[in-house]
Amino acid sequence: MKFIKYLFVGIFFGIVLVKSEAVSWFRIYEMFRFQSFHMYGIIGTAIATGVLFLQISKKGHIKTMQGADLYVPKKDKGFTRYIIGGIIFGLGWALVGACPGPMYILLGTGVWSMLIVIAAAIAGTFLYGILKNKLPH
C-alpha cells in the first residue's frame, strides 16, 4: 500500500502522454523530420518543469519519503559522453518510435509489438551492465 500513490501517478502520467499524443509514432516521426512543433513543445515543457522542481528541491522545500533533504549528486562534466549517448538514444527512439517511458504505455494501450522492444531494451541494459567497466566514460 505504501507505493500505491506511485502507481496512480504512473497511470495518470500514461494517460497524459496518450492524450497529448506524445506516444504517437506519427508525432515522433513529425518531430524527427522537423515538420511540427508539437513534440518540441511537450519536451520543452517537461524540461522547464524539471528545472523548476529541481530548483525548488535544492532549496530544501521537498523532502524524501524518509523526511530527509533531497540530495542531487553533481554530474561529471563532459561533452563526448553526452553527445554519443544522446545519438544512441535518438537512434533507438527513431528506430522503434518510442523512448523508454512510452514503451510501457504503448504496451498498456495494446501495442503488443512493444514486448519485443521492451525485451531488447532489457537485454541492452543487461549487456551494458556487463560491459560498463570496459567502456570509455
Short mmCIF file of N, CA and C in Angstrom, two decimals:
data_model
loop_
_atom_site.label_atom_id
_atom_site.label_comp_id
_atom_site.label_asym_id
_atom_site.label_seq_id
_atom_site.Cartn_x
_atom_site.Cartn_y
_atom_site.Cartn_z
N MET A 1 0.82 -1.21 0.00
CA MET A 1 0.00 0.00 0.00
C MET A 1 0.85 1.26 0.00
N LYS A 2 2.12 1.13 0.46
CA LYS A 2 2.99 2.30 0.57
C LYS A 2 3.27 2.92 -0.79
N PHE A 3 3.31 2.08 -1.81
CA PHE A 3 3.68 2.57 -3.14
C PHE A 3 2.49 2.76 -4.08
N ILE A 4 1.30 2.64 -3.58
CA ILE A 4 0.10 2.74 -4.42
C ILE A 4 -0.01 4.13 -5.06
N LYS A 5 0.46 5.16 -4.34
CA LYS A 5 0.38 6.51 -4.90
C LYS A 5 1.27 6.63 -6.15
N TYR A 6 2.38 5.89 -6.17
CA TYR A 6 3.25 5.94 -7.34
C TYR A 6 2.60 5.24 -8.53
N LEU A 7 1.84 4.18 -8.26
CA LEU A 7 1.09 3.50 -9.31
C LEU A 7 0.08 4.46 -9.94
N PHE A 8 -0.64 5.21 -9.10
CA PHE A 8 -1.63 6.15 -9.62
C PHE A 8 -0.96 7.30 -10.38
N VAL A 9 0.18 7.76 -9.89
CA VAL A 9 0.91 8.82 -10.61
C VAL A 9 1.36 8.29 -11.97
N GLY A 10 1.84 7.04 -12.01
CA GLY A 10 2.26 6.44 -13.28
C GLY A 10 1.10 6.28 -14.25
N ILE A 11 -0.05 5.84 -13.74
CA ILE A 11 -1.23 5.71 -14.59
C ILE A 11 -1.66 7.08 -15.12
N PHE A 12 -1.67 8.08 -14.25
CA PHE A 12 -2.03 9.44 -14.69
C PHE A 12 -1.04 9.95 -15.74
N PHE A 13 0.25 9.71 -15.50
CA PHE A 13 1.28 10.13 -16.46
C PHE A 13 1.07 9.44 -17.81
N GLY A 14 0.74 8.17 -17.79
CA GLY A 14 0.47 7.44 -19.02
C GLY A 14 -0.72 8.01 -19.77
N ILE A 15 -1.78 8.34 -19.04
CA ILE A 15 -2.96 8.93 -19.67
C ILE A 15 -2.61 10.27 -20.30
N VAL A 16 -1.82 11.09 -19.59
CA VAL A 16 -1.41 12.39 -20.13
C VAL A 16 -0.60 12.21 -21.42
N LEU A 17 0.32 11.24 -21.42
CA LEU A 17 1.14 11.03 -22.62
C LEU A 17 0.31 10.51 -23.79
N VAL A 18 -0.68 9.68 -23.52
CA VAL A 18 -1.54 9.18 -24.59
C VAL A 18 -2.42 10.31 -25.13
N LYS A 19 -3.04 11.07 -24.23
CA LYS A 19 -3.94 12.16 -24.65
C LYS A 19 -3.19 13.28 -25.36
N SER A 20 -1.93 13.53 -24.98
CA SER A 20 -1.16 14.59 -25.63
C SER A 20 -0.51 14.09 -26.93
N GLU A 21 -0.70 12.82 -27.23
CA GLU A 21 -0.15 12.17 -28.42
C GLU A 21 1.37 12.09 -28.39
N ALA A 22 1.98 12.17 -27.20
CA ALA A 22 3.43 12.08 -27.08
C ALA A 22 3.93 10.66 -27.38
N VAL A 23 3.04 9.67 -27.31
CA VAL A 23 3.44 8.29 -27.61
C VAL A 23 3.08 7.91 -29.04
N SER A 24 2.57 8.87 -29.80
CA SER A 24 2.17 8.60 -31.18
C SER A 24 3.39 8.51 -32.09
N TRP A 25 3.47 7.41 -32.82
CA TRP A 25 4.57 7.25 -33.76
C TRP A 25 4.56 8.39 -34.78
N PHE A 26 3.37 8.80 -35.23
CA PHE A 26 3.26 9.87 -36.21
C PHE A 26 3.85 11.18 -35.67
N ARG A 27 3.55 11.50 -34.39
CA ARG A 27 4.08 12.74 -33.79
C ARG A 27 5.61 12.68 -33.68
N ILE A 28 6.14 11.50 -33.33
CA ILE A 28 7.59 11.35 -33.22
C ILE A 28 8.24 11.48 -34.60
N TYR A 29 7.61 10.88 -35.58
CA TYR A 29 8.10 10.98 -36.96
C TYR A 29 8.12 12.44 -37.42
N GLU A 30 7.05 13.18 -37.09
CA GLU A 30 6.99 14.62 -37.42
C GLU A 30 8.15 15.37 -36.77
N MET A 31 8.42 15.03 -35.52
CA MET A 31 9.48 15.72 -34.79
C MET A 31 10.83 15.51 -35.45
N PHE A 32 11.13 14.25 -35.77
CA PHE A 32 12.45 13.97 -36.35
C PHE A 32 12.59 14.54 -37.76
N ARG A 33 11.48 14.87 -38.41
CA ARG A 33 11.54 15.50 -39.72
C ARG A 33 11.36 17.02 -39.64
N PHE A 34 11.33 17.56 -38.42
CA PHE A 34 11.17 18.99 -38.17
C PHE A 34 9.92 19.55 -38.88
N GLN A 35 8.83 18.80 -38.85
CA GLN A 35 7.60 19.21 -39.53
C GLN A 35 6.56 19.80 -38.58
N SER A 36 6.78 19.66 -37.27
CA SER A 36 5.79 20.14 -36.32
C SER A 36 6.47 20.53 -35.02
N PHE A 37 5.86 21.49 -34.31
CA PHE A 37 6.38 21.95 -33.02
C PHE A 37 5.82 21.10 -31.87
N HIS A 38 4.84 20.27 -32.13
CA HIS A 38 4.10 19.54 -31.10
C HIS A 38 5.02 18.86 -30.07
N MET A 39 5.88 17.98 -30.51
CA MET A 39 6.74 17.23 -29.59
C MET A 39 7.78 18.13 -28.94
N TYR A 40 8.28 19.11 -29.68
CA TYR A 40 9.25 20.04 -29.08
C TYR A 40 8.60 20.83 -27.94
N GLY A 41 7.32 21.18 -28.11
CA GLY A 41 6.59 21.88 -27.05
C GLY A 41 6.43 21.00 -25.82
N ILE A 42 6.12 19.73 -26.02
CA ILE A 42 5.98 18.81 -24.88
C ILE A 42 7.32 18.62 -24.18
N ILE A 43 8.38 18.40 -24.94
CA ILE A 43 9.70 18.20 -24.35
C ILE A 43 10.17 19.47 -23.65
N GLY A 44 9.95 20.63 -24.27
CA GLY A 44 10.34 21.89 -23.65
C GLY A 44 9.60 22.14 -22.35
N THR A 45 8.31 21.81 -22.32
CA THR A 45 7.53 21.96 -21.10
C THR A 45 8.06 21.02 -20.01
N ALA A 46 8.42 19.79 -20.39
CA ALA A 46 8.97 18.84 -19.42
C ALA A 46 10.30 19.34 -18.85
N ILE A 47 11.15 19.90 -19.72
CA ILE A 47 12.44 20.42 -19.25
C ILE A 47 12.23 21.60 -18.31
N ALA A 48 11.35 22.53 -18.68
CA ALA A 48 11.09 23.70 -17.83
C ALA A 48 10.53 23.27 -16.48
N THR A 49 9.60 22.31 -16.48
CA THR A 49 9.03 21.81 -15.23
C THR A 49 10.10 21.12 -14.39
N GLY A 50 10.96 20.34 -15.04
CA GLY A 50 12.02 19.65 -14.32
C GLY A 50 12.99 20.63 -13.68
N VAL A 51 13.38 21.67 -14.42
CA VAL A 51 14.29 22.68 -13.87
C VAL A 51 13.64 23.37 -12.68
N LEU A 52 12.37 23.72 -12.81
CA LEU A 52 11.66 24.41 -11.72
C LEU A 52 11.62 23.55 -10.46
N PHE A 53 11.21 22.28 -10.58
CA PHE A 53 11.11 21.42 -9.40
C PHE A 53 12.49 21.05 -8.85
N LEU A 54 13.50 20.97 -9.70
CA LEU A 54 14.85 20.72 -9.20
C LEU A 54 15.34 21.90 -8.36
N GLN A 55 15.08 23.11 -8.82
CA GLN A 55 15.48 24.29 -8.06
C GLN A 55 14.73 24.36 -6.73
N ILE A 56 13.44 24.04 -6.77
CA ILE A 56 12.65 24.03 -5.53
C ILE A 56 13.19 22.97 -4.57
N SER A 57 13.55 21.80 -5.09
CA SER A 57 14.07 20.75 -4.22
C SER A 57 15.43 21.11 -3.66
N LYS A 58 16.24 21.85 -4.43
CA LYS A 58 17.55 22.27 -3.92
C LYS A 58 17.41 23.28 -2.79
N LYS A 59 16.31 24.02 -2.77
CA LYS A 59 16.08 24.98 -1.69
C LYS A 59 15.62 24.29 -0.41
N GLY A 60 15.39 22.96 -0.50
CA GLY A 60 15.01 22.21 0.68
C GLY A 60 13.53 22.17 0.96
N HIS A 61 12.71 22.57 0.00
CA HIS A 61 11.27 22.55 0.22
C HIS A 61 10.65 21.19 -0.05
N ILE A 62 11.39 20.29 -0.69
CA ILE A 62 10.88 18.95 -0.98
C ILE A 62 11.74 17.95 -0.23
N LYS A 63 11.10 17.05 0.49
CA LYS A 63 11.80 16.05 1.30
C LYS A 63 11.62 14.67 0.68
N THR A 64 12.49 13.75 1.07
CA THR A 64 12.35 12.36 0.64
C THR A 64 11.22 11.70 1.44
N MET A 65 10.91 10.44 1.12
CA MET A 65 9.86 9.74 1.86
C MET A 65 10.23 9.56 3.32
N GLN A 66 11.57 9.56 3.62
CA GLN A 66 12.02 9.42 5.00
C GLN A 66 12.11 10.76 5.72
N GLY A 67 11.79 11.86 5.03
CA GLY A 67 11.81 13.18 5.64
C GLY A 67 13.14 13.89 5.53
N ALA A 68 14.12 13.29 4.88
CA ALA A 68 15.43 13.92 4.72
C ALA A 68 15.41 14.88 3.53
N ASP A 69 16.38 15.80 3.54
CA ASP A 69 16.51 16.70 2.40
C ASP A 69 16.86 15.90 1.16
N LEU A 70 16.36 16.34 0.04
CA LEU A 70 16.64 15.68 -1.23
C LEU A 70 18.05 16.07 -1.67
N TYR A 71 18.87 15.06 -1.96
CA TYR A 71 20.25 15.31 -2.39
C TYR A 71 20.37 14.99 -3.87
N VAL A 72 20.86 15.94 -4.63
CA VAL A 72 21.07 15.76 -6.06
C VAL A 72 22.57 15.73 -6.31
N PRO A 73 23.14 14.55 -6.63
CA PRO A 73 24.59 14.49 -6.83
C PRO A 73 25.00 15.26 -8.08
N LYS A 74 26.22 15.80 -8.05
CA LYS A 74 26.74 16.53 -9.20
C LYS A 74 27.07 15.55 -10.32
N LYS A 75 26.80 15.98 -11.54
CA LYS A 75 27.11 15.17 -12.71
C LYS A 75 28.55 15.40 -13.12
N ASP A 76 29.16 14.36 -13.69
CA ASP A 76 30.50 14.52 -14.23
C ASP A 76 30.44 15.44 -15.44
N LYS A 77 31.43 16.32 -15.53
CA LYS A 77 31.49 17.21 -16.68
C LYS A 77 31.98 16.41 -17.88
N GLY A 78 31.54 16.77 -19.01
CA GLY A 78 31.99 16.09 -20.22
C GLY A 78 31.10 16.45 -21.39
N PHE A 79 31.61 16.26 -22.55
CA PHE A 79 30.86 16.59 -23.75
C PHE A 79 30.63 15.34 -24.59
N THR A 80 31.70 14.59 -24.81
CA THR A 80 31.65 13.43 -25.72
C THR A 80 30.66 12.39 -25.23
N ARG A 81 30.70 12.06 -23.95
CA ARG A 81 29.82 11.02 -23.43
C ARG A 81 28.36 11.36 -23.62
N TYR A 82 28.00 12.65 -23.46
CA TYR A 82 26.61 13.04 -23.62
C TYR A 82 26.19 13.08 -25.09
N ILE A 83 27.11 13.49 -25.96
CA ILE A 83 26.80 13.51 -27.39
C ILE A 83 26.63 12.09 -27.92
N ILE A 84 27.56 11.20 -27.58
CA ILE A 84 27.47 9.81 -28.05
C ILE A 84 26.23 9.13 -27.45
N GLY A 85 26.01 9.32 -26.17
CA GLY A 85 24.82 8.74 -25.54
C GLY A 85 23.54 9.28 -26.13
N GLY A 86 23.51 10.59 -26.40
CA GLY A 86 22.32 11.20 -26.99
C GLY A 86 22.06 10.69 -28.39
N ILE A 87 23.11 10.49 -29.15
CA ILE A 87 22.96 9.97 -30.52
C ILE A 87 22.42 8.53 -30.48
N ILE A 88 22.97 7.71 -29.61
CA ILE A 88 22.49 6.32 -29.49
C ILE A 88 21.02 6.30 -29.04
N PHE A 89 20.70 7.15 -28.06
CA PHE A 89 19.32 7.23 -27.57
C PHE A 89 18.38 7.68 -28.69
N GLY A 90 18.79 8.72 -29.43
CA GLY A 90 17.96 9.24 -30.52
C GLY A 90 17.77 8.23 -31.64
N LEU A 91 18.83 7.50 -31.95
CA LEU A 91 18.71 6.47 -33.00
C LEU A 91 17.74 5.36 -32.57
N GLY A 92 17.84 4.95 -31.32
CA GLY A 92 16.91 3.93 -30.81
C GLY A 92 15.48 4.44 -30.80
N TRP A 93 15.32 5.70 -30.43
CA TRP A 93 13.99 6.32 -30.39
C TRP A 93 13.40 6.38 -31.80
N ALA A 94 14.21 6.81 -32.75
CA ALA A 94 13.74 6.89 -34.14
C ALA A 94 13.48 5.50 -34.73
N LEU A 95 14.28 4.52 -34.33
CA LEU A 95 14.13 3.17 -34.87
C LEU A 95 12.82 2.52 -34.42
N VAL A 96 12.51 2.59 -33.13
CA VAL A 96 11.32 1.91 -32.62
C VAL A 96 10.13 2.85 -32.44
N GLY A 97 10.36 4.15 -32.51
CA GLY A 97 9.26 5.12 -32.39
C GLY A 97 8.81 5.36 -30.96
N ALA A 98 9.66 5.04 -29.99
CA ALA A 98 9.30 5.28 -28.59
C ALA A 98 10.56 5.31 -27.74
N CYS A 99 10.56 6.21 -26.75
CA CYS A 99 11.64 6.20 -25.77
C CYS A 99 11.20 5.29 -24.61
N PRO A 100 12.04 5.05 -23.61
CA PRO A 100 11.73 4.04 -22.61
C PRO A 100 10.39 4.18 -21.89
N GLY A 101 9.99 5.37 -21.48
CA GLY A 101 8.71 5.52 -20.77
C GLY A 101 7.51 5.10 -21.61
N PRO A 102 7.36 5.67 -22.80
CA PRO A 102 6.22 5.30 -23.64
C PRO A 102 6.20 3.85 -24.10
N MET A 103 7.30 3.14 -24.03
CA MET A 103 7.27 1.72 -24.40
C MET A 103 6.24 0.98 -23.56
N TYR A 104 6.24 1.23 -22.26
CA TYR A 104 5.30 0.56 -21.35
C TYR A 104 3.88 1.09 -21.54
N ILE A 105 3.77 2.39 -21.83
CA ILE A 105 2.45 2.97 -22.07
C ILE A 105 1.84 2.37 -23.34
N LEU A 106 2.65 2.25 -24.39
CA LEU A 106 2.16 1.66 -25.63
C LEU A 106 1.75 0.21 -25.41
N LEU A 107 2.51 -0.52 -24.61
CA LEU A 107 2.13 -1.89 -24.28
C LEU A 107 0.78 -1.90 -23.55
N GLY A 108 0.60 -0.94 -22.64
CA GLY A 108 -0.66 -0.84 -21.91
C GLY A 108 -1.84 -0.47 -22.79
N THR A 109 -1.57 0.20 -23.92
CA THR A 109 -2.65 0.54 -24.84
C THR A 109 -2.90 -0.55 -25.87
N GLY A 110 -2.17 -1.67 -25.75
CA GLY A 110 -2.43 -2.81 -26.63
C GLY A 110 -1.50 -2.94 -27.81
N VAL A 111 -0.41 -2.19 -27.83
CA VAL A 111 0.58 -2.33 -28.91
C VAL A 111 1.53 -3.46 -28.51
N TRP A 112 1.15 -4.69 -28.83
CA TRP A 112 1.87 -5.87 -28.35
C TRP A 112 3.27 -6.00 -28.94
N SER A 113 3.53 -5.34 -30.06
CA SER A 113 4.88 -5.41 -30.63
C SER A 113 5.91 -4.74 -29.70
N MET A 114 5.44 -3.95 -28.76
CA MET A 114 6.35 -3.32 -27.79
C MET A 114 7.00 -4.35 -26.88
N LEU A 115 6.42 -5.54 -26.78
CA LEU A 115 7.05 -6.59 -25.98
C LEU A 115 8.44 -6.91 -26.51
N ILE A 116 8.59 -6.90 -27.84
CA ILE A 116 9.90 -7.16 -28.45
C ILE A 116 10.86 -6.02 -28.10
N VAL A 117 10.37 -4.79 -28.19
CA VAL A 117 11.21 -3.62 -27.89
C VAL A 117 11.62 -3.62 -26.42
N ILE A 118 10.68 -3.92 -25.52
CA ILE A 118 11.00 -3.95 -24.09
C ILE A 118 12.01 -5.06 -23.79
N ALA A 119 11.84 -6.22 -24.41
CA ALA A 119 12.80 -7.32 -24.22
C ALA A 119 14.18 -6.90 -24.72
N ALA A 120 14.23 -6.22 -25.87
CA ALA A 120 15.51 -5.75 -26.40
C ALA A 120 16.13 -4.69 -25.48
N ALA A 121 15.31 -3.80 -24.93
CA ALA A 121 15.82 -2.77 -24.02
C ALA A 121 16.38 -3.40 -22.74
N ILE A 122 15.70 -4.39 -22.22
CA ILE A 122 16.18 -5.08 -21.02
C ILE A 122 17.49 -5.82 -21.34
N ALA A 123 17.55 -6.46 -22.50
CA ALA A 123 18.79 -7.15 -22.90
C ALA A 123 19.93 -6.13 -23.07
N GLY A 124 19.64 -4.98 -23.66
CA GLY A 124 20.66 -3.94 -23.82
C GLY A 124 21.14 -3.41 -22.49
N THR A 125 20.23 -3.23 -21.55
CA THR A 125 20.60 -2.77 -20.21
C THR A 125 21.47 -3.80 -19.51
N PHE A 126 21.11 -5.07 -19.66
CA PHE A 126 21.90 -6.16 -19.06
C PHE A 126 23.30 -6.20 -19.67
N LEU A 127 23.37 -6.05 -21.00
CA LEU A 127 24.66 -6.04 -21.69
C LEU A 127 25.52 -4.86 -21.24
N TYR A 128 24.89 -3.68 -21.09
CA TYR A 128 25.62 -2.51 -20.60
C TYR A 128 26.18 -2.77 -19.20
N GLY A 129 25.38 -3.41 -18.36
CA GLY A 129 25.84 -3.73 -17.01
C GLY A 129 27.07 -4.62 -17.02
N ILE A 130 27.12 -5.53 -17.98
CA ILE A 130 28.28 -6.42 -18.09
C ILE A 130 29.51 -5.67 -18.60
N LEU A 131 29.30 -4.80 -19.60
CA LEU A 131 30.42 -4.11 -20.27
C LEU A 131 30.78 -2.75 -19.67
N LYS A 132 30.02 -2.27 -18.72
CA LYS A 132 30.18 -0.91 -18.20
C LYS A 132 31.62 -0.56 -17.83
N ASN A 133 32.28 -1.43 -17.12
CA ASN A 133 33.64 -1.13 -16.66
C ASN A 133 34.68 -1.19 -17.78
N LYS A 134 34.32 -1.76 -18.92
CA LYS A 134 35.25 -1.85 -20.04
C LYS A 134 35.03 -0.74 -21.07
N LEU A 135 33.97 0.06 -20.91
CA LEU A 135 33.65 1.12 -21.87
C LEU A 135 34.29 2.44 -21.43
N PRO A 136 34.65 3.29 -22.41
CA PRO A 136 35.19 4.60 -22.04
C PRO A 136 34.07 5.50 -21.51
N HIS A 137 34.26 6.08 -20.35
CA HIS A 137 33.29 7.02 -19.79
C HIS A 137 33.95 8.36 -19.56
#
